[in-house]
Amino acid sequence: MIDFFYWPTPNGWKVSILLEELGMPYKMHPVNIGKGDQFDPDFLKISPNNRMPAIIDHDVDGDPISLFESGAILLYLAEKTGRFIPNSVIGKKEAMEWLFWQTGNQGPMAGQLSHFVNYAVGENKYSHDRYANEYERCLGVLDRRLKTRQFILGEEYSIADIINWPWVLIAKPLGASLENFPHLADWRNRIKNRPAVKKAVDLGKELRRSAPPTEEERKILFNQTSMSSIAERTDKKS
Ligand SMILES: N[C@@H](CCC(=O)N[C@@H](CS)C(=O)NCC(=O)O)C(=O)O
């Protein structure tokens, strides 16, 4: 059984999609990032960067093991089950390239863009444009890759698709259009129709915020330094 520490956002969906695709039993534990659950000392023990997703795998020889960072979790579960990852060295190399590309490029750019679209509306045009351009550039990278392929690694759906898809799903709310990226748009729809993906994106949808963030939420999410929230919350618990 997997303990799954989750909040319904694109980074959370990467792992919920793979768990659903694998049909692996899991128990979801909401990490309300707007309320500061990510700073709970017990959570920091498994996810030291105060970010979800994270998991604890109990189905191992010996003590349960914990993992943080979506790319590491996807790779671990795929290797463990031998599914959604190629067998060959070259195939794995390509999977790795697109996993690292997502966590080093598309993910951070989309995350920062989301900040300027949703939370710092109209406050800094230069920063907003910078992230919007970078996100759009990343959409172009994926579109070119998919021009001659059904999926990112070729004919087989894999963790390379699973990790890249959630931030493409929400292109429109991020202010981007897929009109100029027809191969990416087709790929987005192909994956969206998978039953496991539908179930995974619906996981915890009742938890999603329906109103703009409160001042408290802004403070927790956007004014983090090495000294602020973590120290404050750790002190309260100890
Ligand atoms: N590189 C991380 C990114 C995870 C991430 O940014 N998670 C966000 C939610 S989408 C989070 O937990 N934020 C909490 C915070 O900012 O304190 C991964 O791929 O797992």
PDB file of C-alpha atoms and ligand atoms in Angstrom:
ATOM      1  CA  MET A   1       0.000   0.000   0.000  1.00  0.00           C
ATOM      2  CA  ILE A   2       1.087   3.522  -0.778  1.00  0.00           C
ATOM      3  CA  ASP A   3       0.485   6.549   1.448  1.00  0.00           C
ATOM      4  CA  PHE A   4       0.039   9.378  -1.034  1.00  0.00           C
ATOM      5  CA  PHE A   5       0.536  12.983   0.131  1.00  0.00           C
ATOM      6  CA  TYR A   6      -1.382  15.079  -2.305  1.00  0.00           C
ATOM      7  CA  TRP A   7      -3.167  18.277  -3.224  1.00  0.00           C
ATOM      8  CA  PRO A   8      -5.189  18.617  -6.465  1.00  0.00           C
ATOM      9  CA  THR A   9      -2.687  20.531  -8.631  1.00  0.00           C
ATOM     10  CA  PRO A  10      -0.730  19.575 -11.780  1.00  0.00           C
ATOM     11  CA  ASN A  11       2.215  18.310  -9.720  1.00  0.00           C
ATOM     12  CA  GLY A  12      -0.118  16.148  -7.634  1.00  0.00           C
ATOM     13  CA  TRP A  13      -1.825  14.758 -10.752  1.00  0.00           C
ATOM     14  CA  LYS A  14       1.427  13.382 -12.115  1.00  0.00           C
ATOM     15  CA  VAL A  15       1.473  10.831  -9.289  1.00  0.00           C
ATOM     16  CA  SER A  16      -2.305  10.260  -9.041  1.00  0.00           C
ATOM     17  CA  ILE A  17      -2.287   9.438 -12.776  1.00  0.00           C
ATOM     18  CA  LEU A  18       0.454   6.851 -12.456  1.00  0.00           C
ATOM     19  CA  LEU A  19      -1.113   5.264  -9.359  1.00  0.00           C
ATOM     20  CA  GLU A  20      -4.460   5.002 -11.168  1.00  0.00           C
ATOM     21  CA  GLU A  21      -2.829   3.662 -14.341  1.00  0.00           C
ATOM     22  CA  LEU A  22      -1.031   1.012 -12.299  1.00  0.00           C
ATOM     23  CA  GLY A  23      -4.163   0.161 -10.308  1.00  0.00           C
ATOM     24  CA  MET A  24      -1.952   0.338  -7.238  1.00  0.00           C
ATOM     25  CA  PRO A  25      -3.745   0.559  -3.866  1.00  0.00           C
ATOM     26  CA  TYR A  26      -3.125   3.899  -2.169  1.00  0.00           C
ATOM     27  CA  LYS A  27      -4.432   6.055   0.644  1.00  0.00           C
ATOM     28  CA  MET A  28      -4.600   9.753  -0.143  1.00  0.00           C
ATOM     29  CA  HIS A  29      -3.567  12.219   2.588  1.00  0.00           C
ATOM     30  CA  PRO A  30      -4.476  15.818   1.681  1.00  0.00           C
ATOM     31  CA  VAL A  31      -1.625  18.308   2.131  1.00  0.00           C
ATOM     32  CA  ASN A  32      -3.454  21.617   2.218  1.00  0.00           C
ATOM     33  CA  ILE A  33      -0.702  23.854   0.858  1.00  0.00           C
ATOM     34  CA  GLY A  34      -2.804  26.990   1.379  1.00  0.00           C
ATOM     35  CA  LYS A  35      -3.059  26.234   5.099  1.00  0.00           C
ATOM     36  CA  GLY A  36       0.621  25.305   5.524  1.00  0.00           C
ATOM     37  CA  ASP A  37       0.367  21.506   5.916  1.00  0.00           C
ATOM     38  CA  GLN A  38       3.574  21.238   3.865  1.00  0.00           C
ATOM     39  CA  PHE A  39       5.509  22.669   6.839  1.00  0.00           C
ATOM     40  CA  ASP A  40       4.306  20.058   9.285  1.00  0.00           C
ATOM     41  CA  PRO A  41       7.476  18.553  10.813  1.00  0.00           C
ATOM     42  CA  ASP A  42       6.215  15.032  10.082  1.00  0.00           C
ATOM     43  CA  PHE A  43       5.660  15.937   6.439  1.00  0.00           C
ATOM     44  CA  LEU A  44       9.079  17.621   6.204  1.00  0.00           C
ATOM     45  CA  LYS A  45      10.653  14.342   7.290  1.00  0.00           C
ATOM     46  CA  ILE A  46       9.477  12.763   4.043  1.00  0.00           C
ATOM     47  CA  SER A  47       9.472  15.890   1.840  1.00  0.00           C
ATOM     48  CA  PRO A  48      12.254  18.232   3.031  1.00  0.00           C
ATOM     49  CA  ASN A  49      11.539  20.824   0.314  1.00  0.00           C
ATOM     50  CA  ASN A  50       8.021  21.461   1.749  1.00  0.00           C
ATOM     51  CA  ARG A  51       6.314  20.474  -1.487  1.00  0.00           C
ATOM     52  CA  MET A  52       3.829  17.788  -2.370  1.00  0.00           C
ATOM     53  CA  PRO A  53       3.577  15.184  -3.932  1.00  0.00           C
ATOM     54  CA  ALA A  54       5.313  12.625  -1.742  1.00  0.00           C
ATOM     55  CA  ILE A  55       4.701   8.957  -1.011  1.00  0.00           C
ATOM     56  CA  ILE A  56       5.495   6.257   1.516  1.00  0.00           C
ATOM     57  CA  ASP A  57       5.706   2.754   0.088  1.00  0.00           C
ATOM     58  CA  HIS A  58       4.829   0.050   2.618  1.00  0.00           C
ATOM     59  CA  ASP A  59       5.086  -2.800   0.159  1.00  0.00           C
ATOM     60  CA  VAL A  60       8.838  -3.293   0.572  1.00  0.00           C
ATOM     61  CA  ASP A  61      11.187  -5.637   2.394  1.00  0.00           C
ATOM     62  CA  GLY A  62      12.006  -3.961   5.690  1.00  0.00           C
ATOM     63  CA  ASP A  63      10.946  -0.524   6.812  1.00  0.00           C
ATOM     64  CA  PRO A  64       8.590   1.550   4.627  1.00  0.00           C
ATOM     65  CA  ILE A  65      10.404   3.971   2.344  1.00  0.00           C
ATOM     66  CA  SER A  66       9.503   7.561   1.544  1.00  0.00           C
ATOM     67  CA  LEU A  67      10.011   9.539  -1.669  1.00  0.00           C
ATOM     68  CA  PHE A  68       9.653  13.181  -2.639  1.00  0.00           C
ATOM     69  CA  GLU A  69       9.893  14.974  -6.041  1.00  0.00           C
ATOM     70  CA  SER A  70       7.404  13.874  -8.697  1.00  0.00           C
ATOM     71  CA  GLY A  71      10.105  12.749 -11.155  1.00  0.00           C
ATOM     72  CA  ALA A  72      11.737  10.471  -8.586  1.00  0.00           C
ATOM     73  CA  ILE A  73       8.366   9.038  -7.552  1.00  0.00           C
ATOM     74  CA  LEU A  74       7.353   8.271 -11.143  1.00  0.00           C
ATOM     75  CA  LEU A  75      10.673   6.674 -11.939  1.00  0.00           C
ATOM     76  CA  TYR A  76      10.597   4.589  -8.764  1.00  0.00           C
ATOM     77  CA  LEU A  77       7.067   3.268  -9.323  1.00  0.00           C
ATOM     78  CA  ALA A  78       7.706   2.583 -13.010  1.00  0.00           C
ATOM     79  CA  GLU A  79      10.946   0.711 -12.261  1.00  0.00           C
ATOM     80  CA  LYS A  80       9.335  -1.166  -9.410  1.00  0.00           C
ATOM     81  CA  THR A  81       6.439  -2.424 -11.535  1.00  0.00           C
ATOM     82  CA  GLY A  82       8.270  -2.565 -14.876  1.00  0.00           C
ATOM     83  CA  ARG A  83       5.437  -0.578 -16.440  1.00  0.00           C
ATOM     84  CA  PHE A  84       5.191   2.736 -18.325  1.00  0.00           C
ATOM     85  CA  ILE A  85       8.978   2.772 -18.827  1.00  0.00           C
ATOM     86  CA  PRO A  86      10.977   1.221 -21.649  1.00  0.00           C
ATOM     87  CA  ASN A  87      13.183  -1.806 -20.944  1.00  0.00           C
ATOM     88  CA  SER A  88      16.146  -0.877 -23.091  1.00  0.00           C
ATOM     89  CA  VAL A  89      19.041   1.325 -21.990  1.00  0.00           C
ATOM     90  CA  ILE A  90      18.339   3.725 -24.867  1.00  0.00           C
ATOM     91  CA  GLY A  91      14.614   3.763 -24.075  1.00  0.00           C
ATOM     92  CA  LYS A  92      15.333   4.537 -20.417  1.00  0.00           C
ATOM     93  CA  LYS A  93      17.766   7.245 -21.475  1.00  0.00           C
ATOM     94  CA  GLU A  94      14.988   8.943 -23.447  1.00  0.00           C
ATOM     95  CA  ALA A  95      12.523   8.582 -20.586  1.00  0.00           C
ATOM     96  CA  MET A  96      15.075  10.207 -18.311  1.00  0.00           C
ATOM     97  CA  GLU A  97      15.665  13.086 -20.732  1.00  0.00           C
ATOM     98  CA  TRP A  98      11.966  13.996 -20.752  1.00  0.00           C
ATOM     99  CA  LEU A  99      11.571  13.519 -17.008  1.00  0.00           C
ATOM    100  CA  PHE A 100      14.493  15.842 -16.290  1.00  0.00           C
ATOM    101  CA  TRP A 101      13.323  18.258 -18.963  1.00  0.00           C
ATOM    102  CA  GLN A 102       9.917  18.504 -17.331  1.00  0.00           C
ATOM    103  CA  THR A 103      11.150  19.032 -13.792  1.00  0.00           C
ATOM    104  CA  GLY A 104      13.866  21.491 -14.890  1.00  0.00           C
ATOM    105  CA  ASN A 105      12.006  23.437 -17.568  1.00  0.00           C
ATOM    106  CA  GLN A 106       8.282  23.081 -18.217  1.00  0.00           C
ATOM    107  CA  GLY A 107       7.355  22.557 -14.540  1.00  0.00           C
ATOM    108  CA  PRO A 108       9.150  25.540 -12.986  1.00  0.00           C
ATOM    109  CA  MET A 109       8.190  27.893 -15.842  1.00  0.00           C
ATOM    110  CA  ALA A 110       4.529  26.859 -15.691  1.00  0.00           C
ATOM    111  CA  GLY A 111       4.552  27.105 -11.891  1.00  0.00           C
ATOM    112  CA  GLN A 112       5.881  30.656 -11.944  1.00  0.00           C
ATOM    113  CA  LEU A 113       3.502  31.617 -14.763  1.00  0.00           C
ATOM    114  CA  SER A 114       0.631  30.294 -12.674  1.00  0.00           C
ATOM    115  CA  HIS A 115       1.752  32.597  -9.875  1.00  0.00           C
ATOM    116  CA  PHE A 116       1.570  35.675 -12.088  1.00  0.00           C
ATOM    117  CA  VAL A 117      -1.720  34.599 -13.728  1.00  0.00           C
ATOM    118  CA  ASN A 118      -3.514  33.693 -10.521  1.00  0.00           C
ATOM    119  CA  TYR A 119      -1.935  35.595  -7.660  1.00  0.00           C
ATOM    120  CA  ALA A 120       0.067  38.607  -8.823  1.00  0.00           C
ATOM    121  CA  VAL A 121      -2.426  39.706 -11.457  1.00  0.00           C
ATOM    122  CA  GLY A 122      -1.199  42.769 -13.361  1.00  0.00           C
ATOM    123  CA  GLU A 123       1.596  43.380 -10.857  1.00  0.00           C
ATOM    124  CA  ASN A 124       4.711  42.787 -12.921  1.00  0.00           C
ATOM    125  CA  LYS A 125       4.328  42.643 -16.665  1.00  0.00           C
ATOM    126  CA  TYR A 126       7.999  41.866 -17.316  1.00  0.00           C
ATOM    127  CA  SER A 127       7.970  38.782 -15.066  1.00  0.00           C
ATOM    128  CA  HIS A 128       4.580  37.635 -16.327  1.00  0.00           C
ATOM    129  CA  ASP A 129       5.733  37.917 -19.960  1.00  0.00           C
ATOM    130  CA  ARG A 130       9.003  36.184 -19.245  1.00  0.00           C
ATOM    131  CA  TYR A 131       7.253  33.114 -17.799  1.00  0.00           C
ATOM    132  CA  ALA A 132       4.464  33.177 -20.395  1.00  0.00           C
ATOM    133  CA  ASN A 133       7.088  33.157 -23.167  1.00  0.00           C
ATOM    134  CA  GLU A 134       9.090  30.391 -21.541  1.00  0.00           C
ATOM    135  CA  TYR A 135       5.939  28.281 -21.015  1.00  0.00           C
ATOM    136  CA  GLU A 136       4.949  28.841 -24.640  1.00  0.00           C
ATOM    137  CA  ARG A 137       8.459  27.898 -25.752  1.00  0.00           C
ATOM    138  CA  CYS A 138       8.121  24.644 -23.799  1.00  0.00           C
ATOM    139  CA  LEU A 139       4.782  23.936 -25.523  1.00  0.00           C
ATOM    140  CA  GLY A 140       6.654  24.298 -28.826  1.00  0.00           C
ATOM    141  CA  VAL A 141       9.351  21.843 -27.706  1.00  0.00           C
ATOM    142  CA  LEU A 142       6.695  19.226 -26.947  1.00  0.00           C
ATOM    143  CA  ASP A 143       4.774  19.928 -30.153  1.00  0.00           C
ATOM    144  CA  ARG A 144       7.898  19.326 -32.254  1.00  0.00           C
ATOM    145  CA  ARG A 145       8.624  16.122 -30.384  1.00  0.00           C
ATOM    146  CA  LEU A 146       5.071  14.860 -30.991  1.00  0.00           C
ATOM    147  CA  LYS A 147       5.012  15.714 -34.684  1.00  0.00           C
ATOM    148  CA  THR A 148       6.151  12.211 -35.639  1.00  0.00           C
ATOM    149  CA  ARG A 149       5.086  10.315 -32.517  1.00  0.00           C
ATOM    150  CA  GLN A 150       1.846   9.295 -30.784  1.00  0.00           C
ATOM    151  CA  PHE A 151       3.496   9.684 -27.395  1.00  0.00           C
ATOM    152  CA  ILE A 152       6.677  11.370 -26.159  1.00  0.00           C
ATOM    153  CA  LEU A 153       8.778   8.209 -26.396  1.00  0.00           C
ATOM    154  CA  GLY A 154       7.141   6.879 -29.553  1.00  0.00           C
ATOM    155  CA  GLU A 155       4.206   4.484 -29.795  1.00  0.00           C
ATOM    156  CA  GLU A 156       4.067   3.618 -26.091  1.00  0.00           C
ATOM    157  CA  TYR A 157       2.447   5.790 -23.437  1.00  0.00           C
ATOM    158  CA  SER A 158       4.943   6.205 -20.565  1.00  0.00           C
ATOM    159  CA  ILE A 159       5.940   8.208 -17.495  1.00  0.00           C
ATOM    160  CA  ALA A 160       7.404  10.792 -19.917  1.00  0.00           C
ATOM    161  CA  ASP A 161       3.809  11.555 -20.979  1.00  0.00           C
ATOM    162  CA  ILE A 162       2.433  11.327 -17.463  1.00  0.00           C
ATOM    163  CA  ILE A 163       4.882  13.881 -16.091  1.00  0.00           C
ATOM    164  CA  ASN A 164       4.458  16.381 -18.921  1.00  0.00           C
ATOM    165  CA  TRP A 165       0.709  16.202 -19.422  1.00  0.00           C
ATOM    166  CA  PRO A 166      -0.766  17.972 -16.338  1.00  0.00           C
ATOM    167  CA  TRP A 167       0.788  21.382 -17.086  1.00  0.00           C
ATOM    168  CA  VAL A 168      -0.385  21.108 -20.705  1.00  0.00           C
ATOM    169  CA  LEU A 169      -3.896  20.211 -19.533  1.00  0.00           C
ATOM    170  CA  ILE A 170      -4.241  23.665 -17.985  1.00  0.00           C
ATOM    171  CA  ALA A 171      -2.729  25.669 -20.876  1.00  0.00           C
ATOM    172  CA  LYS A 172      -5.904  27.719 -21.325  1.00  0.00           C
ATOM    173  CA  PRO A 173      -6.236  28.870 -17.685  1.00  0.00           C
ATOM    174  CA  LEU A 174      -2.551  29.797 -17.889  1.00  0.00           C
ATOM    175  CA  GLY A 175      -3.443  32.108 -20.777  1.00  0.00           C
ATOM    176  CA  ALA A 176      -1.880  30.011 -23.549  1.00  0.00           C
ATOM    177  CA  SER A 177      -3.487  28.581 -26.659  1.00  0.00           C
ATOM    178  CA  LEU A 178      -2.701  25.230 -28.268  1.00  0.00           C
ATOM    179  CA  GLU A 179      -3.943  26.490 -31.630  1.00  0.00           C
ATOM    180  CA  ASN A 180      -0.414  26.687 -33.024  1.00  0.00           C
ATOM    181  CA  PHE A 181       0.529  23.326 -31.528  1.00  0.00           C
ATOM    182  CA  PRO A 182      -1.744  20.776 -33.246  1.00  0.00           C
ATOM    183  CA  HIS A 183       0.348  17.696 -32.361  1.00  0.00           C
ATOM    184  CA  LEU A 184       0.412  18.702 -28.724  1.00  0.00           C
ATOM    185  CA  ALA A 185      -3.338  19.393 -28.737  1.00  0.00           C
ATOM    186  CA  ASP A 186      -4.043  15.896 -30.151  1.00  0.00           C
ATOM    187  CA  TRP A 187      -1.752  14.293 -27.572  1.00  0.00           C
ATOM    188  CA  ARG A 188      -3.438  16.258 -24.788  1.00  0.00           C
ATOM    189  CA  ASN A 189      -6.847  14.923 -25.837  1.00  0.00           C
ATOM    190  CA  ARG A 190      -5.607  11.376 -26.387  1.00  0.00           C
ATOM    191  CA  ILE A 191      -4.394  11.216 -22.790  1.00  0.00           C
ATOM    192  CA  LYS A 192      -7.341  13.137 -21.347  1.00  0.00           C
ATOM    193  CA  ASN A 193      -9.690  10.377 -22.538  1.00  0.00           C
ATOM    194  CA  ARG A 194      -7.958   7.618 -20.612  1.00  0.00           C
ATOM    195  CA  PRO A 195     -10.230   6.408 -17.748  1.00  0.00           C
ATOM    196  CA  ALA A 196      -7.342   6.341 -15.246  1.00  0.00           C
ATOM    197  CA  VAL A 197      -6.437   9.936 -16.116  1.00  0.00           C
ATOM    198  CA  LYS A 198     -10.019  11.139 -15.653  1.00  0.00           C
ATOM    199  CA  LYS A 199     -10.179   9.473 -12.241  1.00  0.00           C
ATOM    200  CA  ALA A 200      -6.776  10.845 -11.238  1.00  0.00           C
ATOM    201  CA  VAL A 201      -7.595  14.452 -12.139  1.00  0.00           C
ATOM    202  CA  ASP A 202     -10.857  14.185 -10.190  1.00  0.00           C
ATOM    203  CA  LEU A 203      -9.046  13.009  -7.059  1.00  0.00           C
ATOM    204  CA  GLY A 204      -9.828  15.499  -4.290  1.00  0.00           C
ATOM    205  CA  LYS A 205     -11.478  17.959  -6.665  1.00  0.00           C
ATOM    206  CA  GLU A 206     -13.772  19.053  -3.826  1.00  0.00           C
ATOM    207  CA  LEU A 207     -10.640  20.397  -2.093  1.00  0.00           C
ATOM    208  CA  ARG A 208      -9.822  22.886  -4.866  1.00  0.00           C
ATOM    209  CA  ARG A 209     -10.095  26.536  -3.968  1.00  0.00           C
ATOM    210  CA  SER A 210     -13.106  28.293  -5.503  1.00  0.00           C
ATOM    211  CA  ALA A 211     -12.248  31.833  -4.363  1.00  0.00           C
ATOM    212  CA  PRO A 212      -9.109  33.990  -4.708  1.00  0.00           C
ATOM    213  CA  PRO A 213      -6.415  33.239  -2.119  1.00  0.00           C
ATOM    214  CA  THR A 214      -6.710  34.852   1.288  1.00  0.00           C
ATOM    215  CA  GLU A 215      -3.930  36.993   2.779  1.00  0.00           C
ATOM    216  CA  GLU A 216      -2.985  34.074   5.017  1.00  0.00           C
ATOM    217  CA  GLU A 217      -2.665  31.770   1.996  1.00  0.00           C
ATOM    218  CA  ARG A 218      -0.537  34.327   0.175  1.00  0.00           C
ATOM    219  CA  LYS A 219       1.730  34.607   3.178  1.00  0.00           C
ATOM    220  CA  ILE A 220       2.154  30.843   3.402  1.00  0.00           C
ATOM    221  CA  LEU A 221       2.690  30.224  -0.292  1.00  0.00           C
ATOM    222  CA  PHE A 222       4.502  33.291  -1.559  1.00  0.00           C
ATOM    223  CA  ASN A 223       6.615  34.767   1.205  1.00  0.00           C
ATOM    224  CA  GLN A 224       8.669  31.724   1.999  1.00  0.00           C
ATOM    225  CA  THR A 225      12.285  32.114   2.985  1.00  0.00           C
ATOM    226  CA  SER A 226      14.601  29.676   4.677  1.00  0.00           C
ATOM    227  CA  MET A 227      13.778  31.376   7.973  1.00  0.00           C
ATOM    228  CA  SER A 228      10.052  32.064   7.796  1.00  0.00           C
ATOM    229  CA  SER A 229       7.272  29.514   7.671  1.00  0.00           C
ATOM    230  CA  ILE A 230       9.344  26.407   8.246  1.00  0.00           C
ATOM    231  CA  ALA A 231      10.985  27.614  11.433  1.00  0.00           C
ATOM    232  CA  GLU A 232       7.738  29.104  12.737  1.00  0.00           C
ATOM    233  CA  ARG A 233       5.746  25.933  12.217  1.00  0.00           C
ATOM    234  CA  THR A 234       8.459  23.565  13.388  1.00  0.00           C
ATOM    235  CA  ASP A 235       8.741  25.569  16.619  1.00  0.00           C
ATOM    236  CA  LYS A 236       4.987  25.363  17.212  1.00  0.00           C
ATOM    237  CA  LYS A 237       5.039  21.566  16.972  1.00  0.00           C
ATOM    238  CA  SER A 238       8.158  20.872  19.005  1.00  0.00           C
TER     239      SER A 238
HETATM  240  N1  LIG B   1       9.601  19.880  -8.235  1.00  0.00           N
HETATM  241  C1  LIG B   1       8.472  19.499  -7.443  1.00  0.00           C
HETATM  242  C2  LIG B   1       7.420  20.586  -7.479  1.00  0.00           C
HETATM  243  C3  LIG B   1       6.280  20.309  -6.538  1.00  0.00           C
HETATM  244  C4  LIG B   1       5.488  21.584  -6.233  1.00  0.00           C
HETATM  245  O1  LIG B   1       5.872  22.693  -6.609  1.00  0.00           O
HETATM  246  N2  LIG B   1       4.376  21.415  -5.489  1.00  0.00           N
HETATM  247  C5  LIG B   1       3.602  22.565  -5.063  1.00  0.00           C
HETATM  248  C6  LIG B   1       2.143  22.437  -5.435  1.00  0.00           C
HETATM  249  S1  LIG B   1       1.912  22.335  -7.186  1.00  0.00           S
HETATM  250  C7  LIG B   1       3.656  22.677  -3.539  1.00  0.00           C
HETATM  251  O2  LIG B   1       3.662  21.686  -2.854  1.00  0.00           O
HETATM  252  N3  LIG B   1       3.710  23.909  -3.033  1.00  0.00           N
HETATM  253  C8  LIG B   1       3.784  24.169  -1.642  1.00  0.00           C
HETATM  254  C9  LIG B   1       4.540  25.428  -1.329  1.00  0.00           C
HETATM  255  O3  LIG B   1       4.830  26.203  -2.256  1.00  0.00           O
HETATM  256  O4  LIG B   1       4.844  25.637  -0.168  1.00  0.00           O
HETATM  257  C10 LIG B   1       7.906  18.173  -7.972  1.00  0.00           C
HETATM  258  O5  LIG B   1       7.979  17.981  -9.194  1.00  0.00           O
HETATM  259  O6  LIG B   1       7.450  17.345  -7.159  1.00  0.00           O
END
